[in-house]
Amino acid sequence: MAAEVADGNILDLVEGFLTAGVMEDGVFKPTTIGTPQGGVISPLLANIVLNHLDWQLQEAGYHFARYADDFVVVCQTKRQAHEALALVERVLRDDLGLQLSAEKTKVTTFGKGYEFLGFFLSSRSRRMREKSVQKFKAKVRELTIRKCNLDAEAVKKLNRVIRGTANYFATQFSTCRWMFQKLDSWIRMRLRAMKLKRKNYNDNHKLRVGFFRRKLSLMTLEEFCTYRNARGEARRVIPRHGQLWLGSPGERPSRR
């Protein structure tokens, strides 16, 4: 840090963050090394410290993408990939005093795929990784407890979670539509259980999709998926069961 930042007040503030300690299950634990997991300042510190690694990779001619302490180095051959791995390990160890996470580091191919920033990316699909799906489901479960009432406020909170997740994962390059359809169906199942205080597949006929859309204004993940038309313009798709209006005036979604 001191090599990149000359302001002593900033360095003192950062040191205060790093030595403040953390609370785990109500118990205070001091921090003597590294940054607290999930700390607000952690991404900033990672960008400052790993800027040196960026320059080393660029000088070696590698293509890479990095966000905070998560990064991917793209190579053309397996040999180049192992050489890049050796370079990264050397720079982190000798220059920065850091080491790679053995659990999260691997050499793979685009065909087999890899996880990066919540996505699973491969030559066949670009979708939510399983951990991201489970985190999304955990948020939905907190808002769809069966003993609670299904009212406008509950749907409003649920729509926030749906909108936030879809805005991140429903990119123009993603292939999440089939997964979003399954998750939308799962969300409606949870809401039927809230409304009727039971879980029964026969209730699908009592509370159909139109009820959630027209009566409760429930959003769906699938609504946020896009496609490109013949002119290369991004357009919203129309879900299997219709959609709430999300596009700009005059925009007409497609059923593709």
Short mmCIF file of C-alpha atoms in Angstrom, two decimals:
data_model
loop_
_atom_site.label_atom_id
_atom_site.label_comp_id
_atom_site.label_asym_id
_atom_site.label_seq_id
_atom_site.Cartn_x
_atom_site.Cartn_y
_atom_site.Cartn_z
CA MET A 1 0.00 0.00 0.00
CA ALA A 2 2.71 2.48 0.98
CA ALA A 3 4.38 1.98 -2.42
CA GLU A 4 1.20 3.11 -4.21
CA VAL A 5 -0.32 5.61 -1.72
CA ALA A 6 1.70 8.47 -0.26
CA ASP A 7 -0.99 10.05 1.95
CA GLY A 8 -0.26 9.11 5.56
CA ASN A 9 -3.84 9.78 6.67
CA ILE A 10 -5.16 7.29 4.13
CA LEU A 11 -2.61 4.68 5.20
CA ASP A 12 -3.59 5.15 8.86
CA LEU A 13 -7.27 4.76 7.95
CA VAL A 14 -6.58 1.56 6.00
CA GLU A 15 -4.52 0.18 8.89
CA GLY A 16 -7.45 0.88 11.19
CA PHE A 17 -9.74 -1.13 8.92
CA LEU A 18 -7.31 -4.05 8.79
CA THR A 19 -6.71 -4.22 12.56
CA ALA A 20 -10.28 -3.51 13.70
CA GLY A 21 -11.12 -7.20 14.12
CA VAL A 22 -14.31 -9.03 13.16
CA MET A 23 -17.40 -10.43 14.88
CA GLU A 24 -18.15 -14.12 14.28
CA ASP A 25 -21.30 -15.55 15.89
CA GLY A 26 -21.29 -12.71 18.41
CA VAL A 27 -17.65 -13.27 19.38
CA PHE A 28 -14.95 -10.69 18.67
CA LYS A 29 -11.85 -11.98 16.91
CA PRO A 30 -8.77 -9.85 16.21
CA THR A 31 -7.33 -9.66 12.69
CA THR A 32 -3.57 -9.97 12.38
CA ILE A 33 -3.18 -10.75 8.67
CA GLY A 34 -5.16 -10.19 5.47
CA THR A 35 -8.48 -8.39 5.04
CA PRO A 36 -11.83 -9.38 6.59
CA GLN A 37 -13.94 -11.52 4.27
CA GLY A 38 -16.69 -9.35 2.79
CA GLY A 39 -15.25 -6.15 4.20
CA VAL A 40 -16.31 -2.93 2.47
CA ILE A 41 -12.71 -1.95 1.83
CA SER A 42 -11.52 -5.35 0.61
CA PRO A 43 -12.22 -4.78 -3.16
CA LEU A 44 -10.38 -1.44 -3.06
CA LEU A 45 -7.36 -2.95 -1.36
CA ALA A 46 -7.35 -5.86 -3.81
CA ASN A 47 -7.32 -3.45 -6.75
CA ILE A 48 -4.42 -1.48 -5.31
CA VAL A 49 -2.31 -4.49 -4.37
CA LEU A 50 -3.02 -6.59 -7.46
CA ASN A 51 -2.36 -3.71 -9.85
CA HIS A 52 1.24 -4.97 -9.87
CA LEU A 53 0.05 -8.40 -11.02
CA ASP A 54 -1.94 -6.79 -13.84
CA TRP A 55 1.17 -5.12 -15.20
CA GLN A 56 3.20 -8.33 -14.97
CA LEU A 57 0.56 -10.29 -16.90
CA GLN A 58 0.25 -7.57 -19.52
CA GLU A 59 4.02 -7.40 -20.03
CA ALA A 60 4.08 -11.19 -20.46
CA GLY A 61 1.46 -10.89 -23.21
CA TYR A 62 -1.43 -12.65 -21.48
CA HIS A 63 -5.12 -11.76 -21.88
CA PHE A 64 -6.92 -11.65 -18.54
CA ALA A 65 -9.94 -10.28 -16.70
CA ARG A 66 -9.89 -9.32 -13.02
CA TYR A 67 -12.44 -7.99 -10.55
CA ALA A 68 -10.99 -7.35 -7.08
CA ASP A 69 -9.25 -10.63 -6.16
CA ASP A 70 -11.08 -12.82 -8.70
CA PHE A 71 -9.39 -13.15 -12.09
CA VAL A 72 -9.15 -15.36 -15.16
CA VAL A 73 -6.14 -15.67 -17.46
CA VAL A 74 -6.98 -16.81 -21.01
CA CYS A 75 -4.44 -18.88 -22.97
CA GLN A 76 -4.38 -20.73 -26.29
CA THR A 77 -2.67 -23.92 -25.12
CA LYS A 78 -2.43 -25.98 -21.95
CA ARG A 79 1.30 -25.30 -21.79
CA GLN A 80 0.72 -21.56 -21.85
CA ALA A 81 -1.88 -21.93 -19.12
CA HIS A 82 0.58 -23.69 -16.81
CA GLU A 83 3.23 -21.07 -17.60
CA ALA A 84 0.75 -18.33 -16.72
CA LEU A 85 -0.10 -20.12 -13.47
CA ALA A 86 3.58 -20.31 -12.56
CA LEU A 87 3.99 -16.59 -13.30
CA VAL A 88 1.03 -15.63 -11.14
CA GLU A 89 2.24 -17.80 -8.25
CA ARG A 90 5.74 -16.30 -8.46
CA VAL A 91 4.54 -12.68 -8.59
CA LEU A 92 2.11 -13.17 -5.71
CA ARG A 93 4.65 -15.02 -3.56
CA ASP A 94 7.85 -13.07 -4.24
CA ASP A 95 6.54 -9.56 -4.92
CA LEU A 96 3.34 -9.32 -2.89
CA GLY A 97 3.67 -11.94 -0.16
CA LEU A 98 0.41 -13.61 -1.17
CA GLN A 99 -0.63 -17.04 -2.36
CA LEU A 100 -3.38 -18.45 -4.55
CA SER A 101 -6.31 -20.33 -3.09
CA ALA A 102 -5.75 -23.98 -3.95
CA GLU A 103 -9.50 -24.61 -3.78
CA LYS A 104 -10.43 -21.90 -6.31
CA THR A 105 -7.45 -22.17 -8.68
CA LYS A 106 -7.43 -24.59 -11.60
CA VAL A 107 -6.40 -25.00 -15.21
CA THR A 108 -9.37 -25.87 -17.41
CA THR A 109 -10.75 -25.46 -20.92
CA PHE A 110 -13.58 -23.34 -22.24
CA GLY A 111 -15.33 -26.55 -23.24
CA LYS A 112 -15.38 -27.83 -19.65
CA GLY A 113 -16.17 -24.39 -18.31
CA TYR A 114 -15.24 -22.41 -15.23
CA GLU A 115 -16.87 -20.18 -12.62
CA PHE A 116 -16.29 -16.42 -12.54
CA LEU A 117 -18.17 -13.64 -10.77
CA GLY A 118 -21.23 -15.75 -10.07
CA PHE A 119 -21.46 -17.20 -13.59
CA PHE A 120 -20.63 -20.60 -14.99
CA LEU A 121 -19.00 -19.90 -18.35
CA SER A 122 -18.35 -22.46 -21.06
CA SER A 123 -18.53 -22.88 -24.82
CA ARG A 124 -22.09 -24.22 -24.45
CA SER A 125 -23.64 -21.94 -21.84
CA ARG A 126 -23.21 -18.78 -19.80
CA ARG A 127 -25.49 -19.19 -16.80
CA MET A 128 -25.76 -18.77 -13.04
CA ARG A 129 -23.42 -21.05 -11.18
CA GLU A 130 -24.98 -23.44 -8.69
CA LYS A 131 -23.82 -21.43 -5.67
CA SER A 132 -25.50 -18.32 -7.09
CA VAL A 133 -28.72 -20.27 -7.62
CA GLN A 134 -28.70 -21.47 -4.01
CA LYS A 135 -28.05 -17.94 -2.70
CA PHE A 136 -30.98 -16.65 -4.75
CA LYS A 137 -33.24 -19.42 -3.45
CA ALA A 138 -32.19 -18.66 0.13
CA LYS A 139 -33.27 -15.03 -0.30
CA VAL A 140 -36.60 -16.12 -1.79
CA ARG A 141 -37.20 -18.59 1.05
CA GLU A 142 -36.74 -15.79 3.60
CA LEU A 143 -39.52 -13.82 1.89
CA THR A 144 -41.92 -16.70 1.21
CA ILE A 145 -42.36 -18.36 4.60
CA ARG A 146 -45.59 -20.35 4.50
CA LYS A 147 -46.98 -19.02 7.79
CA CYS A 148 -46.75 -15.42 6.51
CA ASN A 149 -49.46 -13.70 4.51
CA LEU A 150 -49.20 -13.25 0.76
CA ASP A 151 -49.87 -9.55 0.27
CA ALA A 152 -48.67 -6.65 -1.84
CA GLU A 153 -45.77 -5.86 0.50
CA ALA A 154 -44.45 -9.42 0.31
CA VAL A 155 -44.58 -9.35 -3.49
CA LYS A 156 -42.89 -5.93 -3.53
CA LYS A 157 -39.95 -7.27 -1.53
CA LEU A 158 -39.78 -10.37 -3.70
CA ASN A 159 -39.79 -8.26 -6.87
CA ARG A 160 -36.70 -6.42 -5.60
CA VAL A 161 -34.81 -9.70 -5.30
CA ILE A 162 -36.01 -10.88 -8.72
CA ARG A 163 -35.11 -7.58 -10.39
CA GLY A 164 -31.65 -7.41 -8.80
CA THR A 165 -30.78 -10.99 -9.74
CA ALA A 166 -32.11 -10.70 -13.28
CA ASN A 167 -30.37 -7.38 -13.95
CA TYR A 168 -27.05 -9.00 -13.10
CA PHE A 169 -27.42 -12.39 -14.77
CA ALA A 170 -29.71 -11.63 -17.74
CA THR A 171 -26.93 -10.13 -19.83
CA GLN A 172 -26.89 -10.16 -23.61
CA PHE A 173 -24.33 -12.97 -23.62
CA SER A 174 -26.02 -15.17 -20.99
CA THR A 175 -28.02 -18.33 -21.69
CA CYS A 176 -30.10 -18.30 -18.52
CA ARG A 177 -33.61 -18.36 -19.97
CA TRP A 178 -34.34 -22.05 -19.36
CA MET A 179 -32.95 -21.79 -15.82
CA PHE A 180 -35.00 -18.64 -15.20
CA GLN A 181 -38.17 -20.45 -16.30
CA LYS A 182 -37.52 -23.18 -13.74
CA LEU A 183 -36.81 -20.66 -10.99
CA ASP A 184 -39.94 -18.65 -11.84
CA SER A 185 -42.02 -21.83 -11.56
CA TRP A 186 -40.38 -22.60 -8.20
CA ILE A 187 -41.16 -19.09 -6.92
CA ARG A 188 -44.83 -19.46 -7.86
CA MET A 189 -44.92 -22.80 -6.02
CA ARG A 190 -43.63 -21.04 -2.89
CA LEU A 191 -46.26 -18.30 -3.23
CA ARG A 192 -49.08 -20.82 -3.68
CA ALA A 193 -47.97 -22.46 -0.43
CA MET A 194 -48.05 -19.04 1.26
CA LYS A 195 -51.54 -18.29 -0.03
CA LEU A 196 -53.14 -21.67 0.68
CA LYS A 197 -50.91 -22.73 3.63
CA ARG A 198 -50.02 -26.02 1.99
CA LYS A 199 -47.98 -27.52 -0.83
CA ASN A 200 -50.09 -29.35 -3.36
CA TYR A 201 -49.51 -29.60 -7.10
CA ASN A 202 -53.27 -29.50 -7.69
CA ASP A 203 -53.17 -25.88 -6.50
CA ASN A 204 -51.53 -24.94 -9.79
CA HIS A 205 -55.03 -24.93 -11.30
CA LYS A 206 -56.43 -22.78 -8.50
CA LEU A 207 -53.75 -20.09 -8.66
CA ARG A 208 -52.59 -19.87 -12.24
CA VAL A 209 -49.80 -17.71 -13.62
CA GLY A 210 -52.22 -14.94 -14.57
CA PHE A 211 -53.21 -14.50 -10.92
CA PHE A 212 -49.65 -13.64 -9.89
CA ARG A 213 -49.11 -11.34 -12.86
CA ARG A 214 -52.40 -9.44 -13.04
CA LYS A 215 -53.49 -9.47 -9.40
CA LEU A 216 -50.13 -9.27 -7.61
CA SER A 217 -47.87 -7.73 -10.31
CA LEU A 218 -45.25 -10.40 -9.68
CA MET A 219 -42.18 -10.06 -11.87
CA THR A 220 -40.41 -13.00 -13.44
CA LEU A 221 -36.74 -13.58 -14.11
CA GLU A 222 -37.50 -14.60 -17.68
CA GLU A 223 -38.89 -11.14 -18.49
CA PHE A 224 -35.39 -9.69 -18.30
CA CYS A 225 -33.87 -12.02 -20.90
CA THR A 226 -32.97 -10.41 -24.21
CA TYR A 227 -32.25 -11.36 -27.80
CA ARG A 228 -30.86 -9.51 -30.82
CA ASN A 229 -33.09 -8.79 -33.79
CA ALA A 230 -32.06 -8.75 -37.45
CA ARG A 231 -30.58 -5.26 -37.03
CA GLY A 232 -28.49 -6.32 -34.05
CA GLU A 233 -30.64 -4.44 -31.53
CA ALA A 234 -31.27 -5.90 -28.08
CA ARG A 235 -34.95 -6.64 -27.35
CA ARG A 236 -36.81 -8.17 -24.45
CA VAL A 237 -38.26 -11.64 -24.90
CA ILE A 238 -41.86 -12.46 -23.99
CA PRO A 239 -42.09 -15.21 -21.35
CA ARG A 240 -44.20 -18.26 -22.04
CA HIS A 241 -47.02 -16.87 -19.91
CA GLY A 242 -46.85 -13.20 -20.95
CA GLN A 243 -45.04 -10.36 -19.23
CA LEU A 244 -45.33 -7.17 -17.26
CA TRP A 245 -44.31 -4.11 -19.26
CA LEU A 246 -40.56 -3.57 -18.89
CA GLY A 247 -39.32 -2.07 -22.16
CA SER A 248 -39.21 1.47 -23.46
CA PRO A 249 -42.25 3.08 -25.16
CA GLY A 250 -42.93 1.56 -28.55
CA GLU A 251 -40.67 -1.40 -27.92
CA ARG A 252 -42.26 -4.69 -28.86
CA PRO A 253 -40.72 -7.81 -27.31
CA SER A 254 -40.33 -11.08 -29.19
CA ARG A 255 -41.55 -14.56 -28.38
CA ARG A 256 -38.28 -16.20 -29.43
#
